[in-house]
PDB file of C-alpha atoms and ligand atoms in Angstrom:
ATOM      1  CA  UNK A   1       0.000   0.000   0.000  1.00 62.00           C
ATOM      2  CA  UNK A   2       1.363   3.411  -0.908  1.00 88.00           C
ATOM      3  CA  UNK A   3       1.462   5.695   2.076  1.00 97.00           C
ATOM      4  CA  UNK A   4       1.376   9.429   1.527  1.00 98.00           C
ATOM      5  CA  UNK A   5       4.745  10.920   2.539  1.00 98.00           C
ATOM      6  CA  UNK A   6       4.690  13.429   5.389  1.00 98.00           C
ATOM      7  CA  UNK A   7       7.584  15.831   5.820  1.00 98.00           C
ATOM      8  CA  UNK A   8       7.574  18.059   8.872  1.00 98.00           C
ATOM      9  CA  UNK A   9       9.879  20.863   9.943  1.00 98.00           C
ATOM     10  CA  UNK A  10      10.454  21.199  13.676  1.00 98.00           C
ATOM     11  CA  UNK A  11      11.687  24.740  14.205  1.00 98.00           C
ATOM     12  CA  UNK A  12      12.277  24.044  17.918  1.00 98.00           C
ATOM     13  CA  UNK A  13      13.065  27.145  20.034  1.00 98.00           C
ATOM     14  CA  UNK A  14      14.286  29.210  17.100  1.00 98.00           C
ATOM     15  CA  UNK A  15      13.131  32.319  15.213  1.00 98.00           C
ATOM     16  CA  UNK A  16      11.363  35.551  16.052  1.00 98.00           C
ATOM     17  CA  UNK A  17       7.875  36.217  14.727  1.00 98.00           C
ATOM     18  CA  UNK A  18       9.283  38.166  11.782  1.00 98.00           C
ATOM     19  CA  UNK A  19      11.772  35.422  10.974  1.00 98.00           C
ATOM     20  CA  UNK A  20       9.066  32.774  11.270  1.00 98.00           C
ATOM     21  CA  UNK A  21       6.845  34.701   8.871  1.00 98.00           C
ATOM     22  CA  UNK A  22       9.637  35.034   6.343  1.00 98.00           C
ATOM     23  CA  UNK A  23      10.391  31.314   6.518  1.00 98.00           C
ATOM     24  CA  UNK A  24       6.700  30.394   6.358  1.00 98.00           C
ATOM     25  CA  UNK A  25       6.242  32.478   3.205  1.00 98.00           C
ATOM     26  CA  UNK A  26       9.188  30.796   1.547  1.00 98.00           C
ATOM     27  CA  UNK A  27       8.038  27.311   2.554  1.00 98.00           C
ATOM     28  CA  UNK A  28       4.553  28.112   1.224  1.00 98.00           C
ATOM     29  CA  UNK A  29       5.962  29.337  -2.070  1.00 97.00           C
ATOM     30  CA  UNK A  30       8.398  26.463  -2.523  1.00 97.00           C
ATOM     31  CA  UNK A  31       6.426  23.521  -1.168  1.00 97.00           C
ATOM     32  CA  UNK A  32       2.746  24.103  -2.012  1.00 95.00           C
ATOM     33  CA  UNK A  33       3.028  22.525  -5.442  1.00 94.00           C
ATOM     34  CA  UNK A  34       3.493  19.007  -4.045  1.00 94.00           C
ATOM     35  CA  UNK A  35       0.026  17.532  -3.994  1.00 94.00           C
ATOM     36  CA  UNK A  36       1.061  13.954  -3.319  1.00 96.00           C
ATOM     37  CA  UNK A  37       2.644  14.561   0.081  1.00 97.00           C
ATOM     38  CA  UNK A  38       1.908  16.331   3.342  1.00 98.00           C
ATOM     39  CA  UNK A  39       4.101  19.240   4.383  1.00 98.00           C
ATOM     40  CA  UNK A  40       3.910  20.379   7.994  1.00 98.00           C
ATOM     41  CA  UNK A  41       5.731  23.119   9.886  1.00 98.00           C
ATOM     42  CA  UNK A  42       6.051  23.303  13.680  1.00 99.00           C
ATOM     43  CA  UNK A  43       7.000  26.885  14.603  1.00 98.00           C
ATOM     44  CA  UNK A  44       7.654  27.946  18.180  1.00 98.00           C
ATOM     45  CA  UNK A  45       4.513  28.749  20.144  1.00 98.00           C
ATOM     46  CA  UNK A  46       5.114  32.498  19.901  1.00 98.00           C
ATOM     47  CA  UNK A  47       4.901  32.347  16.106  1.00 98.00           C
ATOM     48  CA  UNK A  48       2.049  29.893  15.672  1.00 98.00           C
ATOM     49  CA  UNK A  49      -0.726  32.414  15.221  1.00 98.00           C
ATOM     50  CA  UNK A  50       1.180  34.605  12.794  1.00 98.00           C
ATOM     51  CA  UNK A  51       2.350  31.612  10.769  1.00 98.00           C
ATOM     52  CA  UNK A  52      -1.168  30.222  10.665  1.00 98.00           C
ATOM     53  CA  UNK A  53      -2.387  33.461   9.082  1.00 98.00           C
ATOM     54  CA  UNK A  54       0.500  33.424   6.639  1.00 98.00           C
ATOM     55  CA  UNK A  55      -0.267  29.855   5.571  1.00 98.00           C
ATOM     56  CA  UNK A  56      -4.023  30.413   5.228  1.00 95.00           C
ATOM     57  CA  UNK A  57      -5.304  28.909   1.969  1.00 90.00           C
ATOM     58  CA  UNK A  58      -2.039  27.076   1.419  1.00 96.00           C
ATOM     59  CA  UNK A  59      -1.482  23.320   1.552  1.00 95.00           C
ATOM     60  CA  UNK A  60       1.103  23.625   4.321  1.00 98.00           C
ATOM     61  CA  UNK A  61      -0.170  22.281   7.629  1.00 98.00           C
ATOM     62  CA  UNK A  62       0.577  23.573  11.103  1.00 98.00           C
ATOM     63  CA  UNK A  63       1.913  21.680  14.108  1.00 98.00           C
ATOM     64  CA  UNK A  64       2.682  22.594  17.686  1.00 98.00           C
ATOM     65  CA  UNK A  65       5.780  21.173  19.330  1.00 98.00           C
ATOM     66  CA  UNK A  66       4.130  20.046  22.557  1.00 98.00           C
ATOM     67  CA  UNK A  67       0.878  20.267  24.536  1.00 98.00           C
ATOM     68  CA  UNK A  68      -0.740  19.386  27.829  1.00 98.00           C
ATOM     69  CA  UNK A  69      -3.328  16.600  27.873  1.00 98.00           C
ATOM     70  CA  UNK A  70      -6.078  18.503  29.685  1.00 98.00           C
ATOM     71  CA  UNK A  71      -8.552  20.552  27.673  1.00 98.00           C
ATOM     72  CA  UNK A  72      -8.210  23.395  30.171  1.00 97.00           C
ATOM     73  CA  UNK A  73      -7.310  24.003  33.778  1.00 98.00           C
ATOM     74  CA  UNK A  74      -4.908  25.484  36.295  1.00 98.00           C
ATOM     75  CA  UNK A  75      -1.677  24.440  34.575  1.00 98.00           C
ATOM     76  CA  UNK A  76       0.437  27.594  34.419  1.00 98.00           C
ATOM     77  CA  UNK A  77       2.578  27.819  31.343  1.00 97.00           C
ATOM     78  CA  UNK A  78       0.943  24.915  29.520  1.00 98.00           C
ATOM     79  CA  UNK A  79      -1.124  24.881  26.331  1.00 98.00           C
ATOM     80  CA  UNK A  80      -4.071  22.585  25.712  1.00 98.00           C
ATOM     81  CA  UNK A  81      -5.112  20.651  22.624  1.00 98.00           C
ATOM     82  CA  UNK A  82      -8.307  22.729  22.522  1.00 98.00           C
ATOM     83  CA  UNK A  83      -6.278  25.924  22.363  1.00 98.00           C
ATOM     84  CA  UNK A  84      -4.023  24.507  19.651  1.00 98.00           C
ATOM     85  CA  UNK A  85      -7.037  23.407  17.650  1.00 98.00           C
ATOM     86  CA  UNK A  86      -8.493  26.901  18.051  1.00 97.00           C
ATOM     87  CA  UNK A  87      -5.226  28.284  16.726  1.00 97.00           C
ATOM     88  CA  UNK A  88      -5.503  26.228  13.544  1.00 97.00           C
ATOM     89  CA  UNK A  89      -3.039  23.452  14.312  1.00 98.00           C
ATOM     90  CA  UNK A  90      -3.656  20.103  12.659  1.00 98.00           C
ATOM     91  CA  UNK A  91      -0.751  18.189  14.241  1.00 98.00           C
ATOM     92  CA  UNK A  92       1.122  18.176  17.552  1.00 98.00           C
ATOM     93  CA  UNK A  93       4.565  16.692  18.179  1.00 98.00           C
ATOM     94  CA  UNK A  94       4.597  14.647  21.393  1.00 98.00           C
ATOM     95  CA  UNK A  95       7.338  12.902  23.314  1.00 98.00           C
ATOM     96  CA  UNK A  96      10.216  14.550  21.498  1.00 98.00           C
ATOM     97  CA  UNK A  97      13.489  13.284  22.986  1.00 98.00           C
ATOM     98  CA  UNK A  98      14.406  16.835  24.007  1.00 98.00           C
ATOM     99  CA  UNK A  99      11.266  16.925  26.137  1.00 98.00           C
ATOM    100  CA  UNK A 100      11.957  13.489  27.550  1.00 98.00           C
ATOM    101  CA  UNK A 101      15.625  14.347  28.244  1.00 97.00           C
ATOM    102  CA  UNK A 102      15.395  17.912  29.550  1.00 97.00           C
ATOM    103  CA  UNK A 103      11.854  18.243  30.863  1.00 97.00           C
ATOM    104  CA  UNK A 104      11.117  14.856  32.352  1.00 97.00           C
ATOM    105  CA  UNK A 105       8.422  13.873  29.851  1.00 98.00           C
ATOM    106  CA  UNK A 106       7.390  10.310  30.648  1.00 98.00           C
ATOM    107  CA  UNK A 107       5.751   7.533  28.646  1.00 98.00           C
ATOM    108  CA  UNK A 108       2.678   8.012  30.820  1.00 98.00           C
ATOM    109  CA  UNK A 109       2.407  11.681  29.829  1.00 98.00           C
ATOM    110  CA  UNK A 110       2.926  10.846  26.188  1.00 98.00           C
ATOM    111  CA  UNK A 111       0.136   8.313  26.409  1.00 98.00           C
ATOM    112  CA  UNK A 112      -2.262  10.872  27.921  1.00 98.00           C
ATOM    113  CA  UNK A 113      -1.330  13.525  25.376  1.00 98.00           C
ATOM    114  CA  UNK A 114      -1.819  11.177  22.438  1.00 98.00           C
ATOM    115  CA  UNK A 115      -5.235  10.146  23.816  1.00 98.00           C
ATOM    116  CA  UNK A 116      -6.252  13.763  24.299  1.00 98.00           C
ATOM    117  CA  UNK A 117      -5.072  14.826  20.842  1.00 98.00           C
ATOM    118  CA  UNK A 118      -7.325  12.226  19.259  1.00 98.00           C
ATOM    119  CA  UNK A 119     -10.197  13.430  21.433  1.00 98.00           C
ATOM    120  CA  UNK A 120      -9.649  16.877  19.931  1.00 98.00           C
ATOM    121  CA  UNK A 121      -9.232  15.719  16.379  1.00 98.00           C
ATOM    122  CA  UNK A 122      -5.545  16.568  16.192  1.00 98.00           C
ATOM    123  CA  UNK A 123      -2.906  14.266  14.727  1.00 98.00           C
ATOM    124  CA  UNK A 124      -0.121  13.315  17.137  1.00 98.00           C
ATOM    125  CA  UNK A 125       3.396  13.002  15.784  1.00 99.00           C
ATOM    126  CA  UNK A 126       4.719  10.526  18.342  1.00 98.00           C
ATOM    127  CA  UNK A 127       8.493  10.658  18.783  1.00 98.00           C
ATOM    128  CA  UNK A 128      10.368   7.586  19.930  1.00 98.00           C
ATOM    129  CA  UNK A 129      14.029   6.658  19.807  1.00 98.00           C
ATOM    130  CA  UNK A 130      16.999   5.328  21.687  1.00 98.00           C
ATOM    131  CA  UNK A 131      20.096   7.072  23.046  1.00 97.00           C
ATOM    132  CA  UNK A 132      23.585   6.125  21.917  1.00 95.00           C
ATOM    133  CA  UNK A 133      24.160   4.296  25.175  1.00 96.00           C
ATOM    134  CA  UNK A 134      21.003   2.264  24.689  1.00 97.00           C
ATOM    135  CA  UNK A 135      21.916   1.428  21.085  1.00 96.00           C
ATOM    136  CA  UNK A 136      25.389   0.340  22.082  1.00 95.00           C
ATOM    137  CA  UNK A 137      23.942  -1.839  24.830  1.00 97.00           C
ATOM    138  CA  UNK A 138      21.737  -3.553  22.232  1.00 97.00           C
ATOM    139  CA  UNK A 139      18.565  -2.082  23.735  1.00 98.00           C
ATOM    140  CA  UNK A 140      17.249  -0.184  20.718  1.00 97.00           C
ATOM    141  CA  UNK A 141      14.217  -2.365  20.103  1.00 98.00           C
ATOM    142  CA  UNK A 142      13.218  -2.723  23.732  1.00 98.00           C
ATOM    143  CA  UNK A 143      13.394   1.066  24.241  1.00 98.00           C
ATOM    144  CA  UNK A 144      11.466   1.803  21.071  1.00 98.00           C
ATOM    145  CA  UNK A 145       8.833  -0.827  21.785  1.00 98.00           C
ATOM    146  CA  UNK A 146       8.275   0.371  25.367  1.00 98.00           C
ATOM    147  CA  UNK A 147       7.851   3.971  24.185  1.00 98.00           C
ATOM    148  CA  UNK A 148       5.576   2.964  21.314  1.00 98.00           C
ATOM    149  CA  UNK A 149       3.419   0.657  23.371  1.00 98.00           C
ATOM    150  CA  UNK A 150       2.827   3.383  25.959  1.00 98.00           C
ATOM    151  CA  UNK A 151       2.007   5.982  23.320  1.00 98.00           C
ATOM    152  CA  UNK A 152      -0.551   3.741  21.634  1.00 98.00           C
ATOM    153  CA  UNK A 153      -1.934   2.207  24.817  1.00 97.00           C
ATOM    154  CA  UNK A 154      -5.153   4.211  24.959  1.00 97.00           C
ATOM    155  CA  UNK A 155      -5.943   4.232  21.228  1.00 98.00           C
ATOM    156  CA  UNK A 156      -8.315   2.256  19.055  1.00 98.00           C
ATOM    157  CA  UNK A 157      -7.007   0.781  15.813  1.00 98.00           C
ATOM    158  CA  UNK A 158      -8.607   3.574  13.815  1.00 98.00           C
ATOM    159  CA  UNK A 159      -6.935   6.195  15.985  1.00 98.00           C
ATOM    160  CA  UNK A 160      -3.575   4.467  15.700  1.00 98.00           C
ATOM    161  CA  UNK A 161      -4.006   4.310  11.930  1.00 98.00           C
ATOM    162  CA  UNK A 162      -4.167   8.089  11.640  1.00 98.00           C
ATOM    163  CA  UNK A 163      -1.358   8.782  14.114  1.00 98.00           C
ATOM    164  CA  UNK A 164       2.143   9.542  12.872  1.00 98.00           C
ATOM    165  CA  UNK A 165       5.169   7.917  14.496  1.00 98.00           C
ATOM    166  CA  UNK A 166       8.578   9.589  14.248  1.00 98.00           C
ATOM    167  CA  UNK A 167      11.578   7.373  14.842  1.00 98.00           C
ATOM    168  CA  UNK A 168      14.318   9.728  15.996  1.00 98.00           C
ATOM    169  CA  UNK A 169      17.450   8.050  17.314  1.00 98.00           C
ATOM    170  CA  UNK A 170      18.689  10.505  19.947  1.00 97.00           C
ATOM    171  CA  UNK A 171      22.307  10.107  18.826  1.00 96.00           C
ATOM    172  CA  UNK A 172      21.383  11.356  15.370  1.00 96.00           C
ATOM    173  CA  UNK A 173      19.592  14.537  16.478  1.00 94.00           C
ATOM    174  CA  UNK A 174      21.515  17.713  15.798  1.00 92.00           C
ATOM    175  CA  UNK A 175      24.747  15.759  15.502  1.00 93.00           C
ATOM    176  CA  UNK A 176      25.113  15.628  11.731  1.00 89.00           C
ATOM    177  CA  UNK A 177      25.271  11.869  12.170  1.00 89.00           C
ATOM    178  CA  UNK A 178      22.158  10.344  10.614  1.00 88.00           C
ATOM    179  CA  UNK A 179      21.198   6.704  10.928  1.00 91.00           C
ATOM    180  CA  UNK A 180      22.126   4.894   7.732  1.00 96.00           C
ATOM    181  CA  UNK A 181      19.136   4.064   5.536  1.00 97.00           C
ATOM    182  CA  UNK A 182      19.606   0.395   6.480  1.00 97.00           C
ATOM    183  CA  UNK A 183      19.736   1.142  10.225  1.00 97.00           C
ATOM    184  CA  UNK A 184      16.635   3.319   9.993  1.00 98.00           C
ATOM    185  CA  UNK A 185      14.745   0.861   7.784  1.00 98.00           C
ATOM    186  CA  UNK A 186      15.456  -1.968  10.213  1.00 98.00           C
ATOM    187  CA  UNK A 187      13.880  -0.085  13.117  1.00 98.00           C
ATOM    188  CA  UNK A 188      10.995   1.251  11.015  1.00 98.00           C
ATOM    189  CA  UNK A 189      10.113  -2.276   9.869  1.00 98.00           C
ATOM    190  CA  UNK A 190      10.251  -3.469  13.475  1.00 98.00           C
ATOM    191  CA  UNK A 191       7.964  -0.594  14.554  1.00 98.00           C
ATOM    192  CA  UNK A 192       5.482  -1.618  11.880  1.00 98.00           C
ATOM    193  CA  UNK A 193       5.584  -5.224  13.093  1.00 98.00           C
ATOM    194  CA  UNK A 194       4.897  -4.029  16.647  1.00 98.00           C
ATOM    195  CA  UNK A 195       1.884  -2.056  15.438  1.00 98.00           C
ATOM    196  CA  UNK A 196       0.614  -5.106  13.527  1.00 98.00           C
ATOM    197  CA  UNK A 197       0.921  -7.179  16.684  1.00 98.00           C
ATOM    198  CA  UNK A 198      -0.820  -4.584  18.862  1.00 98.00           C
ATOM    199  CA  UNK A 199      -3.606  -3.897  16.328  1.00 98.00           C
ATOM    200  CA  UNK A 200      -3.586  -5.635  12.952  1.00 98.00           C
ATOM    201  CA  UNK A 201      -1.822  -5.647   9.602  1.00 98.00           C
ATOM    202  CA  UNK A 202      -4.120  -3.076   8.035  1.00 98.00           C
ATOM    203  CA  UNK A 203      -3.410  -0.558  10.810  1.00 98.00           C
ATOM    204  CA  UNK A 204       0.330  -1.220  10.558  1.00 98.00           C
ATOM    205  CA  UNK A 205       0.162  -0.802   6.816  1.00 98.00           C
ATOM    206  CA  UNK A 206      -1.531   2.576   7.117  1.00 98.00           C
ATOM    207  CA  UNK A 207       0.528   4.215   9.890  1.00 98.00           C
ATOM    208  CA  UNK A 208       3.081   6.657   8.608  1.00 98.00           C
ATOM    209  CA  UNK A 209       6.498   6.430  10.234  1.00 98.00           C
ATOM    210  CA  UNK A 210       8.849   9.378   9.837  1.00 98.00           C
ATOM    211  CA  UNK A 211      12.569   9.261  10.319  1.00 98.00           C
ATOM    212  CA  UNK A 212      14.228  12.149  12.171  1.00 98.00           C
ATOM    213  CA  UNK A 213      17.837  12.912  13.029  1.00 97.00           C
ATOM    214  CA  UNK A 214      20.152  14.977  10.840  1.00 96.00           C
ATOM    215  CA  UNK A 215      17.969  14.702   7.747  1.00 97.00           C
ATOM    216  CA  UNK A 216      19.526  16.911   5.061  1.00 97.00           C
ATOM    217  CA  UNK A 217      18.972  17.381   1.326  1.00 97.00           C
ATOM    218  CA  UNK A 218      21.981  15.151   0.751  1.00 96.00           C
ATOM    219  CA  UNK A 219      20.606  12.127   2.602  1.00 96.00           C
ATOM    220  CA  UNK A 220      16.825  12.623   2.360  1.00 97.00           C
ATOM    221  CA  UNK A 221      16.190  10.648  -0.814  1.00 97.00           C
ATOM    222  CA  UNK A 222      17.995   7.501   0.255  1.00 97.00           C
ATOM    223  CA  UNK A 223      16.282   7.544   3.634  1.00 97.00           C
ATOM    224  CA  UNK A 224      12.823   8.403   2.329  1.00 97.00           C
ATOM    225  CA  UNK A 225      12.826   5.736  -0.366  1.00 96.00           C
ATOM    226  CA  UNK A 226      13.254   2.920   2.152  1.00 97.00           C
ATOM    227  CA  UNK A 227      10.098   0.785   2.145  1.00 98.00           C
ATOM    228  CA  UNK A 228       9.055   1.585   5.722  1.00 98.00           C
ATOM    229  CA  UNK A 229      10.167   5.228   5.887  1.00 98.00           C
ATOM    230  CA  UNK A 230       7.206   7.445   5.062  1.00 98.00           C
ATOM    231  CA  UNK A 231       8.597  10.878   5.683  1.00 98.00           C
ATOM    232  CA  UNK A 232      10.939  12.956   7.779  1.00 98.00           C
ATOM    233  CA  UNK A 233      10.869  15.074  10.899  1.00 98.00           C
ATOM    234  CA  UNK A 234      13.489  17.695  10.184  1.00 98.00           C
ATOM    235  CA  UNK A 235      15.165  19.977  12.708  1.00 98.00           C
ATOM    236  CA  UNK A 236      18.141  22.082  11.632  1.00 98.00           C
ATOM    237  CA  UNK A 237      17.572  21.762   7.900  1.00 98.00           C
ATOM    238  CA  UNK A 238      13.983  22.994   8.246  1.00 98.00           C
ATOM    239  CA  UNK A 239      15.172  26.449   9.336  1.00 98.00           C
ATOM    240  CA  UNK A 240      16.195  27.321   5.786  1.00 98.00           C
ATOM    241  CA  UNK A 241      13.552  27.113   3.099  1.00 98.00           C
ATOM    242  CA  UNK A 242      16.040  25.984   0.499  1.00 98.00           C
ATOM    243  CA  UNK A 243      17.199  22.895   2.389  1.00 98.00           C
ATOM    244  CA  UNK A 244      13.678  22.109   3.642  1.00 98.00           C
ATOM    245  CA  UNK A 245      12.216  22.386   0.129  1.00 98.00           C
ATOM    246  CA  UNK A 246      14.917  20.099  -1.222  1.00 97.00           C
ATOM    247  CA  UNK A 247      14.014  17.511   1.408  1.00 98.00           C
ATOM    248  CA  UNK A 248      10.308  17.880   0.591  1.00 98.00           C
ATOM    249  CA  UNK A 249      11.170  17.341  -3.076  1.00 97.00           C
ATOM    250  CA  UNK A 250      13.209  14.185  -2.402  1.00 94.00           C
ATOM    251  CA  UNK A 251      11.482  12.325  -5.246  1.00 88.00           C
ATOM    252  CA  UNK A 252      12.257  15.015  -7.792  1.00 88.00           C
ATOM    253  CA  UNK A 253      15.836  15.316  -6.490  1.00 82.00           C
ATOM    254  CA  UNK A 254      16.255  11.645  -7.399  1.00 76.00           C
ATOM    255  CA  UNK A 255      15.162  12.182 -10.998  1.00 73.00           C
TER     256      UNK A 255
HETATM  257  P1  13P B 301      17.958  17.645  13.414  1.00 84.07           P
HETATM  258  O1  13P B 301      17.352  17.464  12.041  1.00 84.07           O
HETATM  259  O2  13P B 301      18.492  19.001  13.662  1.00 84.07           O
HETATM  260  O3  13P B 301      18.934  16.532  13.718  1.00 84.07           O
HETATM  261  O4  13P B 301      16.750  17.458  14.462  1.00 84.07           O
HETATM  262  C1  13P B 301      15.903  16.380  14.357  1.00 84.07           C
HETATM  263  C2  13P B 301      14.757  16.565  15.267  1.00 84.07           C
HETATM  264  O5  13P B 301      14.904  16.529  16.477  1.00 84.07           O
HETATM  265  C3  13P B 301      13.444  16.819  14.677  1.00 84.07           C
HETATM  266  O6  13P B 301      12.436  16.734  15.631  1.00 84.07           O
END
């Protein structure tokens, strides 16, 4: 089954509002022509509203980088799925390794957030991935399967089907050291098998699994043409429209 590629730019804690608007305009102009793939940008919270306005009537979709699971409440400094929906977001990144590493995000929180996002008709981009230490200890699959199982624990098959999983090996993030296409494909295929076991083959077949970690124009095509890699979650290279657009156009770059 052909899955529709999904390429997302995670701008992390970068860019002013003016810089975000400039980048959003360029991404809109360079990436709107691709009708056979989804293009998503995840600006910092401070730029979300402005970027949403800038992308109005374009095919580029909007993601937040994090959320709380509650719809509202006394949670100072947090943002709810309801508020993100109101803002025009379609996707929310959850469980990014930077949140797990620096802010104590747990599997339990990820599970609640993913559940809540589906309740609010938002697509979770669920990040999972092992550290270098865990890979070297041979624990990659047990780490990834524990994280995945928790994230999907409260979902029905139909909800899992429309979720996006992002496999981001922590050692490849921001290091310039991407997983080789074979290393990434191996884990992606294993993730799909886990989803088939938890739900069924049709759900596993439908779920889109992005690769993230030092994706650049130079390595995008060979990663994104692996059978179980359905897109990319791009950090550094998404901050320049030229490199992001070249990643989005990985198929054309191959030609
Ligand atoms: P880099 O592309 O900068 O390695 O970041 C990847 C990432 O963390 C995307 O969420």
